[in-house]
Structures are given as C-alpha cells and as structure tokens.
Short mmCIF file of C-alpha atoms in Angstrom, two decimals:
data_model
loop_
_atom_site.label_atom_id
_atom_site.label_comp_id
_atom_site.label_asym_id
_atom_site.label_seq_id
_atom_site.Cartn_x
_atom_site.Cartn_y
_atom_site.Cartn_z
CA UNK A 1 10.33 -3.76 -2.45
CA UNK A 2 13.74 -4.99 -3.19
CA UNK A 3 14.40 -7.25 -0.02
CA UNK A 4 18.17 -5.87 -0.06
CA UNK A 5 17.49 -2.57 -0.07
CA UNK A 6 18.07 -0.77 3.24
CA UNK A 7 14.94 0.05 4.77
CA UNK A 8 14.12 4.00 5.31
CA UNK A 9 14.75 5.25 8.39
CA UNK A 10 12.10 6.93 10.20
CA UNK A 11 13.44 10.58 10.54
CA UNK A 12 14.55 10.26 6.33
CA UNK A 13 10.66 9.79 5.73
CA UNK A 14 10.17 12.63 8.38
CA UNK A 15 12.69 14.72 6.48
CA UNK A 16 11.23 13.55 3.23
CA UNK A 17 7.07 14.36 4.11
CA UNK A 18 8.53 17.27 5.87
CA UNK A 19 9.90 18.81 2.50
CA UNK A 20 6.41 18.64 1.15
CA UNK A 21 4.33 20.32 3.26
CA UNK A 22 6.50 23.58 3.31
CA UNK A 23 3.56 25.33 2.73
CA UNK A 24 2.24 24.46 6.36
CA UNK A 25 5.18 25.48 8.70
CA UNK A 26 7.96 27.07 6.76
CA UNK A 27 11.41 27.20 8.29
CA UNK A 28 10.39 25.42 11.17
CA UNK A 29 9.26 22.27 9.35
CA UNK A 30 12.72 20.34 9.70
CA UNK A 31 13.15 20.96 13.11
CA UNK A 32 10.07 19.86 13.34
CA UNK A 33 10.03 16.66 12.16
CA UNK A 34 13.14 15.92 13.97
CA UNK A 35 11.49 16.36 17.58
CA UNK A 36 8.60 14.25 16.38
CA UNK A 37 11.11 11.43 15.63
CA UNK A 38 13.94 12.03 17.92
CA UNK A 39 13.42 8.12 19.72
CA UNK A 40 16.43 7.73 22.29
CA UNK A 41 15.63 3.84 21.87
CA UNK A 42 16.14 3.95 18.21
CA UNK A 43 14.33 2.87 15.35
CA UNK A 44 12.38 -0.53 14.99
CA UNK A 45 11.65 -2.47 12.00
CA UNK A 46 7.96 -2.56 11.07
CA UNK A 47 7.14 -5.16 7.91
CA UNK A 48 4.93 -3.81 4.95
CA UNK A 49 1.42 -5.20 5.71
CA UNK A 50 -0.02 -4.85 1.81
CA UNK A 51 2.87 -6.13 -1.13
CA UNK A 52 1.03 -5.85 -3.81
CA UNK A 53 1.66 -2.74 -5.11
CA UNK A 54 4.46 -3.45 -6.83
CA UNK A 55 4.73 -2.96 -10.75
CA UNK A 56 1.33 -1.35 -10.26
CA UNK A 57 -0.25 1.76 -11.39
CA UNK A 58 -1.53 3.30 -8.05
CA UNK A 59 -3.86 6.43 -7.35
CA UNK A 60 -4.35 7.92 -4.12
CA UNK A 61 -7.32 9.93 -2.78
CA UNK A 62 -7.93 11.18 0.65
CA UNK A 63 -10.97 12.07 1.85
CA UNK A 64 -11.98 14.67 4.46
CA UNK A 65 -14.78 15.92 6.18
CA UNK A 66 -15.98 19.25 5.20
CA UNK A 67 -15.13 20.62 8.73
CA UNK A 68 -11.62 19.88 8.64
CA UNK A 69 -11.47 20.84 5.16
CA UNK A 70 -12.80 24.39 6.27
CA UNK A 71 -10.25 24.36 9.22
CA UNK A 72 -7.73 22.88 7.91
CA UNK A 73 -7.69 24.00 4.21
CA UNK A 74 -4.23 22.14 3.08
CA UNK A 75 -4.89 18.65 5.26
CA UNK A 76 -6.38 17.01 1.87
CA UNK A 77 -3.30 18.27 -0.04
CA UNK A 78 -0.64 17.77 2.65
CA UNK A 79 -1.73 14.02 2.88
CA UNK A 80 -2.11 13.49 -1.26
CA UNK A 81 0.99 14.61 -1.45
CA UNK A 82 2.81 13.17 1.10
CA UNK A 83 1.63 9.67 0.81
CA UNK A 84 1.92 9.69 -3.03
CA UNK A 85 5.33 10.95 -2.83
CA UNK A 86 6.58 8.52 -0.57
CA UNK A 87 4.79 5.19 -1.93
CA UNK A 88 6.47 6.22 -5.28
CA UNK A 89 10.20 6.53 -4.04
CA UNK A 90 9.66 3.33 -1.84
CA UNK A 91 7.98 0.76 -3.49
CA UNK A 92 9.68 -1.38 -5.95
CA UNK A 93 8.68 -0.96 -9.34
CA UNK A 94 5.30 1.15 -8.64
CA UNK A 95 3.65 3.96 -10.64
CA UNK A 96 1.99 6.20 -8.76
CA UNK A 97 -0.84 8.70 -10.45
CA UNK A 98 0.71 12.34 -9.61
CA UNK A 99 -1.01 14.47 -6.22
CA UNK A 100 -2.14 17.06 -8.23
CA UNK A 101 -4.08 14.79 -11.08
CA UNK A 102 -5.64 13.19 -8.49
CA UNK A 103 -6.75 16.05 -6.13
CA UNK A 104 -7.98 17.70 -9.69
CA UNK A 105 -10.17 14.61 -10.20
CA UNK A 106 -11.54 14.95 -6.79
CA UNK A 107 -12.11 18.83 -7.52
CA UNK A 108 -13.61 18.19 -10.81
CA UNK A 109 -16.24 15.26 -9.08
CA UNK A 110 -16.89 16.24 -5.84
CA UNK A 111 -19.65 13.26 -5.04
CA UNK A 112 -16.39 10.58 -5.94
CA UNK A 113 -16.82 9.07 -2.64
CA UNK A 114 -20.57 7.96 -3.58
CA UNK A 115 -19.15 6.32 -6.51
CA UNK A 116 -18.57 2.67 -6.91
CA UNK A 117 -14.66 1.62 -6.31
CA UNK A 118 -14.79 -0.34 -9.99
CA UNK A 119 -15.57 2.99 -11.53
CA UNK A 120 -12.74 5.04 -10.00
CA UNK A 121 -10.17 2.52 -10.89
CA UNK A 122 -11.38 2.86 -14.39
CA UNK A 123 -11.75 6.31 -14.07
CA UNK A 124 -8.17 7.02 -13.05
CA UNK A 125 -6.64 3.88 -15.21
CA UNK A 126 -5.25 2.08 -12.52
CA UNK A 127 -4.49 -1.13 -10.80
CA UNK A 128 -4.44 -0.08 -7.24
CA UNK A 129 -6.73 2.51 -5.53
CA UNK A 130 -6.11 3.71 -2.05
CA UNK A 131 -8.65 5.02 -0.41
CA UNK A 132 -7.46 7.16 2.79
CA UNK A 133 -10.73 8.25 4.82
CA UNK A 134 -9.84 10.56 7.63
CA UNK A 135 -11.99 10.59 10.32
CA UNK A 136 -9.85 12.53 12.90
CA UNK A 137 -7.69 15.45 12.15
CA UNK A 138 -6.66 18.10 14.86
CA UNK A 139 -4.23 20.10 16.71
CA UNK A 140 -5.21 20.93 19.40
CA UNK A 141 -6.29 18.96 22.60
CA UNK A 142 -10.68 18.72 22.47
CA UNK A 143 -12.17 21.72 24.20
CA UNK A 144 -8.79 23.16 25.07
CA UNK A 145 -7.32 25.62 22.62
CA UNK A 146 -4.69 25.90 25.50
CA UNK A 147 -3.34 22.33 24.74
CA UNK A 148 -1.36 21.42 21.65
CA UNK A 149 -1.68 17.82 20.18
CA UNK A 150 -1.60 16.67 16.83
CA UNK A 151 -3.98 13.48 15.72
CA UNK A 152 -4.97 11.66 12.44
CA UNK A 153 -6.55 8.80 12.62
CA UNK A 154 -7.85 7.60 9.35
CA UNK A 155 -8.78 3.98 7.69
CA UNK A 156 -6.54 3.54 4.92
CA UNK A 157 -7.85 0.90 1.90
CA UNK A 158 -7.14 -0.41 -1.19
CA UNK A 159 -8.91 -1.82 -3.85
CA UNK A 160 -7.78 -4.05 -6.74
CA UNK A 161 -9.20 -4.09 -10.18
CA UNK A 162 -8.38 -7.47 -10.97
CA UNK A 163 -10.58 -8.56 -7.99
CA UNK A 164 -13.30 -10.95 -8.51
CA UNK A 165 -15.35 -7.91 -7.50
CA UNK A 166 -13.45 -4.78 -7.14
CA UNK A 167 -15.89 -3.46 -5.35
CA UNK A 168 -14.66 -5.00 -2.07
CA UNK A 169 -11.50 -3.84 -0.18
CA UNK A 170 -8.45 -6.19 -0.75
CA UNK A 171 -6.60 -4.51 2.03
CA UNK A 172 -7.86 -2.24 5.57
CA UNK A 173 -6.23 -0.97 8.30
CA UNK A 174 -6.67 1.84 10.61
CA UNK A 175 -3.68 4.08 11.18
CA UNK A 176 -3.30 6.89 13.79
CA UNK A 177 -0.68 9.25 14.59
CA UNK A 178 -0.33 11.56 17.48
CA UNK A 179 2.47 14.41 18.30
CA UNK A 180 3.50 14.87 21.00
CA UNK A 181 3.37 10.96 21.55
CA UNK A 182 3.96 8.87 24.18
CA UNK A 183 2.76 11.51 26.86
CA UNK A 184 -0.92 12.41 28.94
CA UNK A 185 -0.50 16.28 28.42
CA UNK A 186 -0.09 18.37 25.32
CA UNK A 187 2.13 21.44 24.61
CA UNK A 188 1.76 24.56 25.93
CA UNK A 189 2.83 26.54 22.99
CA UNK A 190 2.94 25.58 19.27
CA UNK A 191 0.85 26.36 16.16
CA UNK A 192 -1.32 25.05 13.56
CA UNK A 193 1.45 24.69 10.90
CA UNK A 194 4.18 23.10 13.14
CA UNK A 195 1.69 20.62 14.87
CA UNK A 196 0.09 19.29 11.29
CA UNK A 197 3.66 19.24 9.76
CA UNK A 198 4.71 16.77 12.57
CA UNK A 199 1.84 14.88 12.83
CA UNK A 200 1.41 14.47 9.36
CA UNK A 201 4.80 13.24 8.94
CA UNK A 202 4.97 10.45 11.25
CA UNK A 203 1.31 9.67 9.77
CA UNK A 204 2.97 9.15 6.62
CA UNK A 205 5.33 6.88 8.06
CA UNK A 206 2.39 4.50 9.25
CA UNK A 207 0.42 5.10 6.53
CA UNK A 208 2.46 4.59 3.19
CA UNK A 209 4.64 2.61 5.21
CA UNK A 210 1.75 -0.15 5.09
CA UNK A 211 3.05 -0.39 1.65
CA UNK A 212 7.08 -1.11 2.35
CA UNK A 213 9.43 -2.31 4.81
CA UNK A 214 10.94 0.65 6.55
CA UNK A 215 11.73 1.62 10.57
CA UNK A 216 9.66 3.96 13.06
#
C-alpha cells in the first residue's frame, strides 16, 4: 500500500462492507454499521500483517460449513464479497479475481476444499490464494434465541504460487469478530440481517485488513 496514503478509517470500511451486503438488512444496514463502530476512544492504527499482495493477482474463497450455509444462506456470499471488494480498493496495485467468478468456481466444484492449494492457484490463474475457513458463524447467543450476538471466527490463509511448495501456507492468522463487543450480555432485540451485517463488517475490517494498513 502506498505508505502516504491515509489509512481507512474504520467506520469508511464499515460503510463500505455495509453497502454490500444490502441484501442482508436493507435500510437498516448503515445505521448499523455505525453502532458497531461508534468507539468514543477513537480509532487505532493496526499495521497490515501479510504485504505481499501487492501487484498480485488474488482470488478469494470462503468456506463454510454446510450448517451455516443452510442457516445462513448469504454468509458465503456476504464474506466473498466483502473481503474481495475491500482488498481490491485498498491494496496498492492488486488484482483481485471478481466475487461472483469465484463463488461460481466454488459452485461449479463443490469438493475444492479437498483439492491441493497448487491446483487452485492454477485453476483460478493467480498469484495469491486466500483461503478464509469459517469455523464460527452466528447470531445469536448458544442455546438462547433470546440473546442477540454476532460472531465469526474464521482462519484466514494464503498461499503463494511461487512458493518452493505452494502447497504450504505462506501466511495464517485467526480472526474473530463479535457485535455487540466489548460487553458479557447480548441484545435483547435485533434480527438475523442487522446482526450479520454488523458483524460481518467489522470482520472485514480484521480480516482484509490483514492485507493493508488501516484503523479499527
């Protein structure tokens, strides 16, 4: 990323993922957002963790379980497009393989995550693969459909095809976001679309942000 470029602020990105995933909370998705980013002690700086996706091509795909596919139909979607969206308007120089050719790819080889790393890269013709895994993805507090809290927690990897063996990750980290955050209790009242729009969004923050200097 250009170092003098100023870094994205954490309720832009919110705005930004927010104005993707219209399809999950409609007018409320802004507003939204905002709560889940409305910090009284402002943003902080947070350094990119992985730089080499610059002047890369890059290809995304996000893989769910079948049970939060079937409960959550648009998660998959929601995070494809989110994260591909924002790596390409942040990182310097980066071509990113568009949401909907890669969620096709996944539709059209459904047993992708059985195959080898080396062959997806070919596959998709690029560089860079990153490989988000989600293991958690909820809204609601476990065993209480009274309770409202947002959570994905997913291991987010990429793999190089340069690499002596491109097999092997080049870059891991585990990234989780929760909303409400920062308290014991869920909410009272909410919905399905509102709580995955929020979450989601400062998910994206942590999770393409591995990628680029920005703020949370």
């Amino acid at each position: 990323m250009n170092p003098q470029a100023p870094r994205l602020s954490a309720f832009c990105l919110a705005l930004m993922t927010a104005m993707t995933a219209t399809t999950l909370a409609g007018c409320d998705v802004v507003g939204a957002a905002f709560m889940a980013f409305d910090q009284p002690e402002g943003p902080q700086p947070v350094s990119a963790q992985y730089t080499d996706l610059a002047g890369q091509r890059v290809a995304v795909l996000v893989q769910t379980s079948e049970t939060t596919q079937f409960r959550f139909p648009e998660s998959k979607r929601g995070l494809t497009n989110a994260m591909t969206r924002t790596i390409a308007q942040n990182v310097e120089g980066v071509t990113v393989v568009p949401a909907r050719v890669a969620l096709d790819y996944q539709k059209q080889n459904p047993y992708w995550p059985a195959v080898p790393p080396s062959r997806l890269l070919t596959a998709l013709e690029v560089d860079r693969l990153i490989v988000v895994d989600v293991e958690e993805y909820r809204t609601q507090e476990p065993g209480n459909q009274y309770l409202w809290r947002g959570v994905i927690d997913a291991l987010v990897a990429v793999y190089e095809a340069e690499a002596p063996d491109p097999d092997d990750k080049a870059f891991e980290q585990r990234v989780r976001a929760e909303w409400p955050e920062g308290t014991t209790v869920g909410l009272t009242e909410g919905d399905d679309a509102t709580i995955q729009t929020a979450t989601l969004a400062k998910f994206t923050i942590r999770g393409a942000g591995l990628f680029f200097d920005h703020e949370e």
